[in-house]
Amino acid sequence: MSDSFDIIVIGGGTAGYPAAIRASQLGMSVACIERRPTLGGTCLNVGCIPSKALLHSTEIFAEVSEGLEEHGIGIGGVALNLRQMIGRKDEVVDGLTKGVEHLLKKNTVEWVKGSARFEASDRLAIDLVEGGTRTLTASKGILVATGSDVARLPGIDIDEERIVSNTGALSLNKVPEHLVVIGGGYIGLELGCVWRRLGAKVTVIEFLENIVPSMDREIARHLLKLLKQQGLDFRFETKVTGVEKRDADLLISVEPAKGGATETLDADVVLVAVGRKPYTEGLGLDRMGITLDPKGRIPVELGFKTAVSGIYAIGDVIAGPMLAHKTTLDGVRCVEGIAGRYPGVDYNTVPAVIYTSPEVASVGKTEEELKAAGIDYKSGTFPFLANSRARCNGDTRGLTKLLADAKTDRLLGAHIIGPDAGTMIHEAVLAMEYGGTTEDIALTTHAHPTLPESLKEAALVLLGQGMHI
Ligand code: FAD
């Protein structure tokens, strides 16, 4: 077993493991250091994958519970087997994390199980999970892909049983009576929906005046309306100042964000979902001469180079959207850069999806961002109410909205709230990658009847040629 590699990647998440695989494909010898018992990082273990498995199961539960009589389908009593539902989610996670392990083996990447810390810019000491220390050196670069951790609130201790982060919220052993979600971002909304669908009363407490501040406001208004219809309660401009444990109950103290009288709420479970913070603990970056930015991120320049030659950083630990596919983009481009290719990335074409029901998907600029930047734009929207496939499916919630440069017609942003929005957004992503216009989308023949016809129709509306509205 060699201790010298071309590339060493610290972290086996969605930034680290694809970087390791790509480096190996490019002919480099690679080690990937990961201390968790399974690969895949946050996304596969406690993020994207388990949350989507539960969102899918609970969506089926909600649909069947609400009844399918409209379709002429009668169903008897609907029962919840939460243990089975959580078990299924665990199986999905297990299958995928094992799959990553297989992929590393297939690509001759050595998984070194332990915690890495820097000894020099090309040398790491690994405190091995099995005990002992191993020293590894890298001749072409060390990639820091240590990801992010839950952002915590002062005085609120997460125990992962009653006061939970995403990790605990994905494995509760009973449906809470009242779940208080602190934070109206995508993690809080998705997990709030999971437990609401299974019967919990859910209250989302948000410091700001809106859910998901980065979302196009028109779309956010629609989402909020639909989530309220699904029974989620919201308290905006409200600050949680403490959570006290009282026997079976939790007493949550809240006050207006701008200051004012304190109130208390009762709940049996509190989910802390106020965001994520970059994770670099124990690496010894300061000793290496790397200073974090005020948000705790590792500053990088083109090619993901840090201030120290030979050390690179990718994924949630650097700036940019904290999304799995963005972290993979970083990882792949970084090692391609090391191999002599162009390592540039364009985060403007990284899509974002919120897997509520209906889904919300976006790429590019929001209307608010275009206004703030003083860009002259045109907008075209098309509601799913006017889309024939949505009518056939009996789900006409939401709309498609396209934003284009007023002079050149170049697509600047796309925002979809509606059934399968996360799948449909990729047409707009591709159009933006190619520098496409809304006329390109309008001239593209879309199969009928399909949901993506809403993109073509929104483009036609924007061009003043709307046909079905
Ligand atoms: P991580 O996945 O955090 O991986 C870093 C790894 O490094 C960890 O496994 C850690 O154990 C390891 N590590 C850290 N320090 C060391 C060390 N010193 N030595 C060895 N190993 C170390 N994104 C999406 O795109 N779509 C979604 O649907 C989505 N859903 C999400 C749902 C939830 C509930 C959460 C929490 C996140 C979600 N995300 C989603 C975000 C996504 O999970 C992250 O953007 C992504 O996992 C970050 O990848 P990463 O590789 O940068 O870091």
Short mmCIF file of C-alpha atoms and ligand atoms in Angstrom, two decimals:
data_model
loop_
_atom_site.label_atom_id
_atom_site.label_comp_id
_atom_site.label_asym_id
_atom_site.label_seq_id
_atom_site.Cartn_x
_atom_site.Cartn_y
_atom_site.Cartn_z
CA MET A 1 0.00 0.00 0.00
CA SER A 2 1.61 3.26 -1.14
CA ASP A 3 1.49 6.42 0.95
CA SER A 4 2.28 8.66 -2.04
CA PHE A 5 -0.47 9.74 -4.43
CA ASP A 6 -0.87 12.29 -7.20
CA ILE A 7 -4.08 13.61 -5.64
CA ILE A 8 -5.56 13.33 -2.17
CA VAL A 9 -9.17 14.37 -1.57
CA ILE A 10 -10.29 15.09 2.01
CA GLY A 11 -13.99 14.24 2.21
CA GLY A 12 -16.03 11.59 0.42
CA GLY A 13 -19.13 13.72 -0.22
CA THR A 14 -20.61 14.82 -3.54
CA ALA A 15 -17.67 17.20 -4.05
CA GLY A 16 -14.96 14.78 -3.01
CA TYR A 17 -15.89 11.41 -4.46
CA PRO A 18 -16.59 12.62 -8.04
CA ALA A 19 -13.31 14.60 -7.92
CA ALA A 20 -11.50 11.42 -6.91
CA ILE A 21 -13.13 9.39 -9.69
CA ARG A 22 -12.44 12.04 -12.34
CA ALA A 23 -8.81 12.35 -11.22
CA SER A 24 -8.43 8.61 -11.58
CA GLN A 25 -10.04 8.71 -15.05
CA LEU A 26 -7.44 11.34 -15.96
CA GLY A 27 -4.68 8.89 -15.07
CA MET A 28 -3.79 10.12 -11.58
CA SER A 29 -3.31 7.97 -8.49
CA VAL A 30 -5.85 9.03 -5.88
CA ALA A 31 -6.73 8.60 -2.21
CA CYS A 32 -10.00 9.80 -0.71
CA ILE A 33 -10.06 10.38 3.04
CA GLU A 34 -13.45 9.98 4.72
CA ARG A 35 -14.09 9.33 8.38
CA ARG A 36 -17.80 8.49 8.23
CA PRO A 37 -18.57 4.75 8.05
CA THR A 38 -20.15 5.35 4.63
CA LEU A 39 -19.28 7.46 1.61
CA GLY A 40 -21.48 10.10 -0.03
CA GLY A 41 -21.24 12.81 2.65
CA THR A 42 -24.20 14.90 3.73
CA CYS A 43 -26.19 14.40 0.52
CA LEU A 44 -26.34 10.63 0.53
CA ASN A 45 -26.35 10.04 4.28
CA VAL A 46 -28.42 12.82 5.87
CA GLY A 47 -29.40 15.22 3.08
CA CYS A 48 -30.73 15.01 -0.47
CA ILE A 49 -31.29 11.27 -0.67
CA PRO A 50 -33.00 10.36 2.63
CA SER A 51 -35.12 13.53 2.46
CA LYS A 52 -36.29 12.75 -1.06
CA ALA A 53 -37.02 9.12 -0.16
CA LEU A 54 -39.27 10.33 2.69
CA LEU A 55 -40.79 13.09 0.58
CA HIS A 56 -41.75 10.50 -2.01
CA SER A 57 -43.22 8.04 0.51
CA THR A 58 -45.17 10.75 2.32
CA GLU A 59 -46.46 12.20 -0.93
CA ILE A 60 -47.92 8.80 -1.80
CA PHE A 61 -49.36 8.57 1.73
CA ALA A 62 -50.96 12.01 1.46
CA GLU A 63 -52.37 11.31 -2.00
CA VAL A 64 -53.88 8.00 -1.01
CA SER A 65 -55.17 9.35 2.33
CA GLU A 66 -56.88 12.27 0.64
CA GLY A 67 -58.65 9.75 -1.60
CA LEU A 68 -58.58 8.90 -5.28
CA GLU A 69 -62.36 8.83 -5.77
CA GLU A 70 -62.07 11.50 -8.46
CA HIS A 71 -60.17 8.95 -10.55
CA GLY A 72 -62.74 6.26 -9.80
CA ILE A 73 -60.41 4.46 -7.43
CA GLY A 74 -61.75 3.42 -4.04
CA ILE A 75 -59.32 2.55 -1.27
CA GLY A 76 -60.04 1.14 2.19
CA GLY A 77 -58.47 2.37 5.43
CA VAL A 78 -55.00 3.83 4.93
CA ALA A 79 -52.51 2.94 7.66
CA LEU A 80 -49.08 4.35 8.34
CA ASN A 81 -46.19 2.03 9.14
CA LEU A 82 -43.56 4.62 10.02
CA ARG A 83 -40.93 2.03 10.86
CA GLN A 84 -41.25 0.54 7.38
CA MET A 85 -41.18 3.99 5.77
CA ILE A 86 -38.00 4.99 7.65
CA GLY A 87 -36.55 1.54 6.96
CA ARG A 88 -37.15 1.94 3.24
CA LYS A 89 -35.41 5.32 3.35
CA ASP A 90 -32.44 3.70 5.12
CA GLU A 91 -32.28 0.99 2.44
CA VAL A 92 -32.19 3.61 -0.32
CA VAL A 93 -29.33 5.38 1.50
CA ASP A 94 -27.51 2.11 2.11
CA GLY A 95 -27.74 1.06 -1.53
CA LEU A 96 -26.43 4.37 -2.81
CA THR A 97 -23.58 4.77 -0.31
CA LYS A 98 -22.43 1.21 -1.06
CA GLY A 99 -22.68 2.11 -4.74
CA VAL A 100 -20.20 4.97 -4.21
CA GLU A 101 -17.84 2.60 -2.40
CA HIS A 102 -18.01 0.28 -5.40
CA LEU A 103 -17.35 3.17 -7.79
CA LEU A 104 -14.22 4.20 -5.88
CA LYS A 105 -12.93 0.62 -5.99
CA LYS A 106 -13.73 0.32 -9.69
CA ASN A 107 -11.75 3.49 -10.34
CA THR A 108 -8.85 2.33 -8.12
CA VAL A 109 -9.33 5.18 -5.67
CA GLU A 110 -8.14 4.18 -2.21
CA TRP A 111 -10.63 5.08 0.53
CA VAL A 112 -8.59 5.87 3.64
CA LYS A 113 -10.93 5.73 6.63
CA GLY A 114 -9.96 8.44 9.06
CA SER A 115 -9.65 12.16 9.81
CA ALA A 116 -7.13 14.20 7.87
CA ARG A 117 -5.06 17.12 9.12
CA PHE A 118 -2.38 19.07 7.31
CA GLU A 119 1.28 18.63 8.21
CA ALA A 120 2.55 20.43 5.10
CA SER A 121 0.98 21.69 1.89
CA ASP A 122 1.64 18.27 0.31
CA ARG A 123 1.43 16.07 3.41
CA LEU A 124 -1.43 14.89 5.61
CA ALA A 125 -1.57 12.95 8.85
CA ILE A 126 -4.59 10.66 8.94
CA ASP A 127 -5.95 9.62 12.33
CA LEU A 128 -7.29 6.27 11.25
CA VAL A 129 -10.74 5.06 12.35
CA GLU A 130 -9.18 1.67 13.15
CA GLY A 131 -6.55 3.39 15.35
CA GLY A 132 -3.09 4.74 14.64
CA THR A 133 -1.90 7.38 12.22
CA ARG A 134 -0.85 7.19 8.58
CA THR A 135 1.06 9.90 6.73
CA LEU A 136 0.18 10.49 3.07
CA THR A 137 1.77 12.78 0.51
CA ALA A 138 0.34 14.20 -2.72
CA SER A 139 2.52 15.32 -5.63
CA LYS A 140 -0.16 17.17 -7.64
CA GLY A 141 -2.54 18.53 -5.05
CA ILE A 142 -4.66 18.08 -1.95
CA LEU A 143 -8.36 18.92 -2.33
CA VAL A 144 -10.27 20.06 0.75
CA ALA A 145 -13.85 18.81 0.34
CA THR A 146 -14.90 18.74 3.98
CA GLY A 147 -18.35 20.19 3.32
CA SER A 148 -20.64 21.84 5.80
CA ASP A 149 -22.34 21.27 9.12
CA VAL A 150 -25.64 22.34 10.65
CA ALA A 151 -25.71 26.00 11.67
CA ARG A 152 -26.69 26.15 15.33
CA LEU A 153 -28.51 28.76 17.40
CA PRO A 154 -26.92 29.94 20.62
CA GLY A 155 -28.47 28.30 23.70
CA ILE A 156 -30.37 25.66 21.69
CA ASP A 157 -28.68 22.29 22.09
CA ILE A 158 -29.48 19.78 19.38
CA ASP A 159 -29.97 16.31 20.93
CA GLU A 160 -31.23 14.70 17.68
CA GLU A 161 -34.25 13.27 19.54
CA ARG A 162 -36.50 16.18 20.51
CA ILE A 163 -34.41 19.12 19.35
CA VAL A 164 -33.22 17.87 16.00
CA SER A 165 -31.26 18.92 12.93
CA ASN A 166 -31.93 17.38 9.53
CA THR A 167 -30.21 14.22 10.78
CA GLY A 168 -32.71 13.59 13.59
CA ALA A 169 -35.68 14.84 11.57
CA LEU A 170 -35.06 12.10 9.02
CA SER A 171 -35.32 9.33 11.62
CA LEU A 172 -38.01 10.30 14.16
CA ASN A 173 -39.61 7.16 15.59
CA LYS A 174 -43.06 8.68 15.89
CA VAL A 175 -45.00 11.40 14.16
CA PRO A 176 -44.73 14.56 16.30
CA GLU A 177 -47.95 16.15 17.49
CA HIS A 178 -46.50 19.61 16.99
CA LEU A 179 -43.26 20.12 15.07
CA VAL A 180 -41.79 23.61 15.25
CA VAL A 181 -39.40 24.26 12.40
CA ILE A 182 -36.92 27.09 12.99
CA GLY A 183 -36.06 28.42 9.54
CA GLY A 184 -38.14 28.73 6.36
CA GLY A 185 -35.40 27.69 3.94
CA TYR A 186 -35.60 24.67 1.67
CA ILE A 187 -34.48 22.15 4.30
CA GLY A 188 -37.06 23.34 6.84
CA LEU A 189 -39.84 23.40 4.25
CA GLU A 190 -39.07 19.96 2.82
CA LEU A 191 -38.81 18.28 6.21
CA GLY A 192 -41.79 20.24 7.52
CA CYS A 193 -43.83 18.85 4.60
CA VAL A 194 -42.71 15.29 5.33
CA TRP A 195 -44.10 15.39 8.88
CA ARG A 196 -47.16 17.50 8.02
CA ARG A 197 -48.21 14.89 5.47
CA LEU A 198 -48.01 12.24 8.16
CA GLY A 199 -50.32 14.23 10.42
CA ALA A 200 -48.11 16.52 12.52
CA LYS A 201 -49.11 20.10 13.18
CA VAL A 202 -46.20 22.07 11.74
CA THR A 203 -45.27 25.66 12.54
CA VAL A 204 -42.44 27.28 10.61
CA ILE A 205 -40.79 30.21 12.38
CA GLU A 206 -38.82 32.50 10.09
CA PHE A 207 -36.73 35.52 11.10
CA LEU A 208 -37.20 37.23 7.73
CA GLU A 209 -40.48 38.32 6.14
CA ASN A 210 -40.46 35.59 3.47
CA ILE A 211 -39.71 31.92 2.92
CA VAL A 212 -36.54 31.08 0.92
CA PRO A 213 -35.19 34.62 0.45
CA SER A 214 -33.23 33.66 -2.69
CA MET A 215 -36.41 32.63 -4.54
CA ASP A 216 -38.21 34.79 -7.12
CA ARG A 217 -40.85 36.59 -5.04
CA GLU A 218 -43.78 35.78 -7.32
CA ILE A 219 -42.95 32.09 -7.11
CA ALA A 220 -42.37 32.29 -3.33
CA ARG A 221 -45.83 33.83 -2.88
CA HIS A 222 -47.37 30.91 -4.78
CA LEU A 223 -45.40 28.37 -2.77
CA LEU A 224 -46.38 29.97 0.53
CA LYS A 225 -50.05 29.93 -0.46
CA LEU A 226 -49.88 26.25 -1.43
CA LEU A 227 -47.99 25.25 1.72
CA LYS A 228 -50.57 27.05 3.85
CA GLN A 229 -53.30 25.16 1.99
CA GLN A 230 -51.50 21.96 2.98
CA GLY A 231 -51.83 22.99 6.62
CA LEU A 232 -48.38 24.40 7.44
CA ASP A 233 -48.46 27.44 9.74
CA PHE A 234 -45.98 30.28 9.39
CA ARG A 235 -44.71 32.95 11.74
CA PHE A 236 -42.61 35.55 9.92
CA GLU A 237 -40.31 38.23 11.29
CA THR A 238 -40.09 36.16 14.45
CA LYS A 239 -37.02 35.17 16.40
CA VAL A 240 -36.63 32.05 18.53
CA THR A 241 -34.76 33.02 21.67
CA GLY A 242 -34.73 29.72 23.53
CA VAL A 243 -36.07 26.19 23.80
CA GLU A 244 -36.69 24.73 27.24
CA LYS A 245 -37.25 21.02 27.89
CA ARG A 246 -40.25 20.38 30.18
CA ASP A 247 -41.04 16.65 30.60
CA ALA A 248 -42.56 15.57 27.28
CA ASP A 249 -42.96 19.13 26.07
CA LEU A 250 -40.64 21.75 24.66
CA LEU A 251 -41.30 25.36 25.49
CA ILE A 252 -40.18 27.62 22.67
CA SER A 253 -39.66 31.31 23.42
CA VAL A 254 -40.20 33.63 20.48
CA GLU A 255 -40.22 37.38 20.05
CA PRO A 256 -40.68 39.76 17.10
CA ALA A 257 -37.47 39.98 15.03
CA LYS A 258 -37.37 43.72 15.59
CA GLY A 259 -37.79 43.29 19.34
CA GLY A 260 -40.89 43.18 21.53
CA ALA A 261 -42.76 40.98 23.97
CA THR A 262 -41.73 37.33 24.35
CA GLU A 263 -44.32 34.61 23.73
CA THR A 264 -44.08 30.87 24.23
CA LEU A 265 -45.13 27.98 22.03
CA ASP A 266 -45.48 24.30 22.99
CA ALA A 267 -44.14 21.53 20.78
CA ASP A 268 -42.89 17.99 21.14
CA VAL A 269 -40.18 18.28 18.47
CA VAL A 270 -38.15 21.28 17.28
CA LEU A 271 -36.23 21.17 14.02
CA VAL A 272 -33.34 23.62 13.77
CA ALA A 273 -33.01 24.42 10.06
CA VAL A 274 -31.36 27.83 9.99
CA GLY A 275 -28.81 26.92 7.35
CA ARG A 276 -25.45 25.24 7.06
CA LYS A 277 -21.96 26.46 7.76
CA PRO A 278 -18.72 25.44 6.07
CA TYR A 279 -16.81 22.78 8.00
CA THR A 280 -13.01 22.96 8.35
CA GLU A 281 -12.45 21.91 11.96
CA GLY A 282 -9.28 20.05 12.80
CA LEU A 283 -7.67 20.45 9.37
CA GLY A 284 -5.08 22.94 10.60
CA LEU A 285 -5.69 25.36 7.73
CA ASP A 286 -4.54 28.37 9.75
CA ARG A 287 -1.17 26.70 10.36
CA MET A 288 -0.90 26.27 6.59
CA GLY A 289 -1.54 29.99 6.03
CA ILE A 290 -5.14 29.73 4.81
CA THR A 291 -7.46 32.35 6.31
CA LEU A 292 -11.20 31.75 6.12
CA ASP A 293 -13.56 34.47 4.89
CA PRO A 294 -16.06 36.05 7.34
CA LYS A 295 -18.58 33.28 6.56
CA GLY A 296 -16.07 30.56 7.44
CA ARG A 297 -15.48 29.56 3.79
CA ILE A 298 -12.14 28.84 2.19
CA PRO A 299 -11.38 31.58 -0.36
CA VAL A 300 -10.44 30.21 -3.78
CA GLU A 301 -9.53 31.69 -7.15
CA LEU A 302 -9.95 30.26 -10.67
CA GLY A 303 -9.15 26.56 -10.60
CA PHE A 304 -10.23 26.26 -6.93
CA LYS A 305 -6.73 27.26 -5.84
CA THR A 306 -6.39 28.41 -2.24
CA ALA A 307 -3.80 30.90 -1.02
CA VAL A 308 -1.36 27.98 -0.63
CA SER A 309 0.11 26.35 -3.72
CA GLY A 310 -0.93 22.70 -4.00
CA ILE A 311 -4.01 23.04 -1.77
CA TYR A 312 -7.40 23.30 -3.45
CA ALA A 313 -10.92 23.60 -1.99
CA ILE A 314 -14.28 22.51 -3.46
CA GLY A 315 -17.93 22.05 -2.50
CA ASP A 316 -19.86 23.46 0.45
CA VAL A 317 -16.63 24.61 2.07
CA ILE A 318 -16.21 27.38 -0.56
CA ALA A 319 -18.55 30.10 -1.83
CA GLY A 320 -21.48 29.35 -4.14
CA PRO A 321 -24.80 27.55 -3.77
CA MET A 322 -24.70 24.76 -1.20
CA LEU A 323 -26.11 22.14 -3.56
CA ALA A 324 -24.85 18.66 -4.32
CA HIS A 325 -24.63 19.12 -8.10
CA LYS A 326 -22.68 22.38 -7.65
CA THR A 327 -20.21 20.58 -5.39
CA THR A 328 -19.72 17.87 -8.03
CA LEU A 329 -19.18 20.55 -10.67
CA ASP A 330 -16.45 22.05 -8.46
CA GLY A 331 -14.78 18.70 -7.88
CA VAL A 332 -14.69 17.64 -11.51
CA ARG A 333 -13.52 21.04 -12.80
CA CYS A 334 -10.86 21.27 -10.09
CA VAL A 335 -9.10 18.04 -11.06
CA GLU A 336 -9.56 18.80 -14.76
CA GLY A 337 -7.75 22.08 -14.05
CA ILE A 338 -4.95 20.22 -12.32
CA ALA A 339 -4.75 18.00 -15.42
CA GLY A 340 -4.30 21.10 -17.59
CA ARG A 341 -7.87 21.75 -18.77
CA TYR A 342 -9.87 24.95 -18.28
CA PRO A 343 -11.34 24.83 -14.76
CA GLY A 344 -13.89 27.70 -14.97
CA VAL A 345 -17.43 27.30 -13.65
CA ASP A 346 -20.61 29.34 -14.09
CA TYR A 347 -22.81 29.10 -11.00
CA ASN A 348 -25.45 31.19 -12.78
CA THR A 349 -26.51 28.07 -14.68
CA VAL A 350 -26.66 25.83 -11.60
CA PRO A 351 -30.34 24.93 -11.07
CA ALA A 352 -31.95 24.79 -7.63
CA VAL A 353 -34.94 22.64 -6.77
CA ILE A 354 -37.15 22.53 -3.69
CA TYR A 355 -38.88 19.18 -3.46
CA THR A 356 -42.13 20.33 -1.90
CA SER A 357 -45.42 19.44 -3.51
CA PRO A 358 -45.51 20.94 -6.03
CA GLU A 359 -41.80 21.30 -6.67
CA VAL A 360 -40.12 24.65 -7.21
CA ALA A 361 -37.21 24.85 -9.64
CA SER A 362 -35.15 27.75 -10.82
CA VAL A 363 -32.06 28.72 -12.77
CA GLY A 364 -30.43 32.07 -13.45
CA LYS A 365 -31.67 35.39 -12.20
CA THR A 366 -34.85 36.23 -10.32
CA GLU A 367 -36.94 39.21 -11.31
CA GLU A 368 -35.73 41.03 -8.17
CA GLU A 369 -32.08 40.43 -9.11
CA LEU A 370 -32.63 41.77 -12.63
CA LYS A 371 -34.34 44.88 -11.26
CA ALA A 372 -31.55 45.45 -8.73
CA ALA A 373 -28.94 45.10 -11.49
CA GLY A 374 -30.83 47.59 -13.69
CA ILE A 375 -31.20 45.04 -16.52
CA ASP A 376 -34.00 45.69 -18.99
CA TYR A 377 -35.92 42.42 -19.14
CA LYS A 378 -39.12 40.85 -20.43
CA SER A 379 -41.13 38.27 -18.56
CA GLY A 380 -43.53 35.56 -19.75
CA THR A 381 -45.59 33.36 -17.46
CA PHE A 382 -47.87 30.44 -18.19
CA PRO A 383 -50.09 28.77 -15.57
CA PHE A 384 -50.40 24.96 -15.39
CA LEU A 385 -54.15 25.53 -15.26
CA ALA A 386 -53.87 26.11 -19.02
CA ASN A 387 -51.62 23.08 -19.65
CA SER A 388 -53.58 20.12 -20.95
CA ARG A 389 -51.38 17.43 -19.38
CA ALA A 390 -51.66 19.09 -15.96
CA ARG A 391 -55.45 19.02 -16.46
CA CYS A 392 -55.33 15.30 -17.37
CA ASN A 393 -53.23 14.61 -14.29
CA GLY A 394 -55.56 16.62 -12.07
CA ASP A 395 -52.71 18.78 -10.74
CA THR A 396 -52.86 22.28 -12.15
CA ARG A 397 -51.02 24.08 -9.35
CA GLY A 398 -48.33 26.60 -10.23
CA LEU A 399 -46.82 28.31 -13.24
CA THR A 400 -43.77 28.63 -15.46
CA LYS A 401 -42.02 31.97 -15.68
CA LEU A 402 -39.25 32.94 -18.08
CA LEU A 403 -37.14 36.10 -17.92
CA ALA A 404 -35.21 37.33 -20.94
CA ASP A 405 -33.07 40.29 -21.91
CA ALA A 406 -35.42 42.90 -23.44
CA LYS A 407 -33.06 43.62 -26.36
CA THR A 408 -31.35 40.33 -27.17
CA ASP A 409 -34.10 37.92 -25.95
CA ARG A 410 -31.37 35.88 -24.29
CA LEU A 411 -32.78 33.73 -21.47
CA LEU A 412 -31.70 35.16 -18.12
CA GLY A 413 -33.77 33.14 -15.71
CA ALA A 414 -36.43 30.44 -15.47
CA HIS A 415 -38.65 29.71 -12.49
CA ILE A 416 -41.16 26.90 -12.32
CA ILE A 417 -43.54 26.00 -9.54
CA GLY A 418 -45.58 22.98 -10.42
CA PRO A 419 -45.68 19.25 -10.84
CA ASP A 420 -42.26 17.84 -11.81
CA ALA A 421 -40.68 21.30 -11.94
CA GLY A 422 -37.32 19.78 -10.94
CA THR A 423 -37.28 17.71 -14.11
CA MET A 424 -38.56 20.43 -16.40
CA ILE A 425 -36.05 23.08 -15.39
CA HIS A 426 -33.28 21.32 -17.29
CA GLU A 427 -34.60 22.54 -20.63
CA ALA A 428 -34.00 26.09 -19.41
CA VAL A 429 -30.61 25.14 -17.93
CA LEU A 430 -29.50 23.78 -21.29
CA ALA A 431 -30.84 26.83 -23.10
CA MET A 432 -28.86 29.10 -20.78
CA GLU A 433 -25.71 26.98 -21.13
CA TYR A 434 -25.97 27.43 -24.90
CA GLY A 435 -26.70 31.15 -24.59
CA GLY A 436 -30.19 30.45 -25.95
CA THR A 437 -33.13 32.82 -26.32
CA THR A 438 -36.80 32.44 -25.51
CA GLU A 439 -37.36 32.33 -29.26
CA ASP A 440 -35.20 29.17 -29.34
CA ILE A 441 -37.51 27.62 -26.75
CA ALA A 442 -40.64 28.81 -28.57
CA LEU A 443 -39.38 27.37 -31.88
CA THR A 444 -38.56 23.99 -30.31
CA THR A 445 -41.31 21.45 -30.88
CA HIS A 446 -42.54 20.04 -27.58
CA ALA A 447 -44.51 16.80 -27.49
CA HIS A 448 -48.20 17.15 -26.70
CA PRO A 449 -49.67 16.74 -24.15
CA THR A 450 -46.73 17.23 -21.78
CA LEU A 451 -45.92 19.47 -18.84
CA PRO A 452 -42.81 20.95 -20.55
CA GLU A 453 -45.12 22.55 -23.10
CA SER A 454 -45.52 25.18 -20.37
CA LEU A 455 -41.95 26.35 -21.12
CA LYS A 456 -42.76 26.80 -24.78
CA GLU A 457 -45.99 28.57 -23.90
CA ALA A 458 -44.26 30.90 -21.41
CA ALA A 459 -41.73 31.72 -24.14
CA LEU A 460 -44.58 32.48 -26.56
CA VAL A 461 -46.23 34.72 -23.97
CA LEU A 462 -42.94 36.58 -23.50
CA LEU A 463 -42.69 37.08 -27.28
CA GLY A 464 -46.25 38.37 -27.43
CA GLN A 465 -47.48 35.24 -29.26
CA GLY A 466 -49.20 33.40 -26.39
CA MET A 467 -51.46 30.73 -27.88
CA HIS A 468 -53.22 28.89 -25.07
CA ILE A 469 -53.84 31.79 -22.74
P1 FAD B 1 -20.31 16.95 2.47
O1 FAD B 1 -21.34 16.17 1.76
O2 FAD B 1 -20.67 17.57 3.76
O3 FAD B 1 -19.06 15.98 2.63
C1 FAD B 1 -17.95 16.30 3.37
C2 FAD B 1 -17.39 15.02 3.96
O4 FAD B 1 -16.11 15.30 4.51
C3 FAD B 1 -18.22 14.46 5.10
O5 FAD B 1 -18.66 13.17 4.79
C4 FAD B 1 -17.30 14.48 6.31
O6 FAD B 1 -17.42 13.34 7.12
C5 FAD B 1 -15.92 14.51 5.66
N1 FAD B 1 -14.90 15.17 6.47
C6 FAD B 1 -14.93 16.41 7.02
N2 FAD B 1 -13.77 16.71 7.60
C7 FAD B 1 -12.96 15.63 7.42
C8 FAD B 1 -11.64 15.32 7.79
N3 FAD B 1 -10.86 16.20 8.44
N4 FAD B 1 -11.13 14.12 7.44
C9 FAD B 1 -11.88 13.22 6.77
N5 FAD B 1 -13.15 13.45 6.39
C10 FAD B 1 -13.68 14.64 6.71
N6 FAD B 1 -28.43 19.47 -2.31
C11 FAD B 1 -29.00 19.24 -3.51
O7 FAD B 1 -28.38 19.54 -4.53
N7 FAD B 1 -30.24 18.67 -3.63
C12 FAD B 1 -30.97 18.34 -2.54
O8 FAD B 1 -32.08 17.84 -2.67
C13 FAD B 1 -30.41 18.58 -1.26
N8 FAD B 1 -31.10 18.24 -0.16
C14 FAD B 1 -30.54 18.44 1.05
C15 FAD B 1 -31.27 18.09 2.18
C16 FAD B 1 -30.73 18.27 3.42
C17 FAD B 1 -31.54 17.87 4.63
C18 FAD B 1 -29.40 18.78 3.57
C19 FAD B 1 -28.77 18.94 4.92
C20 FAD B 1 -28.66 19.12 2.46
C21 FAD B 1 -29.22 18.97 1.18
N9 FAD B 1 -28.52 19.32 0.03
C22 FAD B 1 -29.10 19.14 -1.19
C23 FAD B 1 -27.18 19.94 0.09
C24 FAD B 1 -26.09 18.89 -0.18
O9 FAD B 1 -26.29 17.81 0.69
C25 FAD B 1 -24.71 19.51 0.04
O10 FAD B 1 -24.57 20.64 -0.80
C26 FAD B 1 -23.61 18.52 -0.31
O11 FAD B 1 -23.77 17.33 0.41
C27 FAD B 1 -22.23 19.10 0.04
O12 FAD B 1 -21.25 18.23 -0.47
P2 FAD B 1 -19.73 18.33 -0.02
O13 FAD B 1 -19.06 17.15 -0.64
O14 FAD B 1 -19.20 19.67 -0.26
O15 FAD B 1 -19.75 18.13 1.57
#
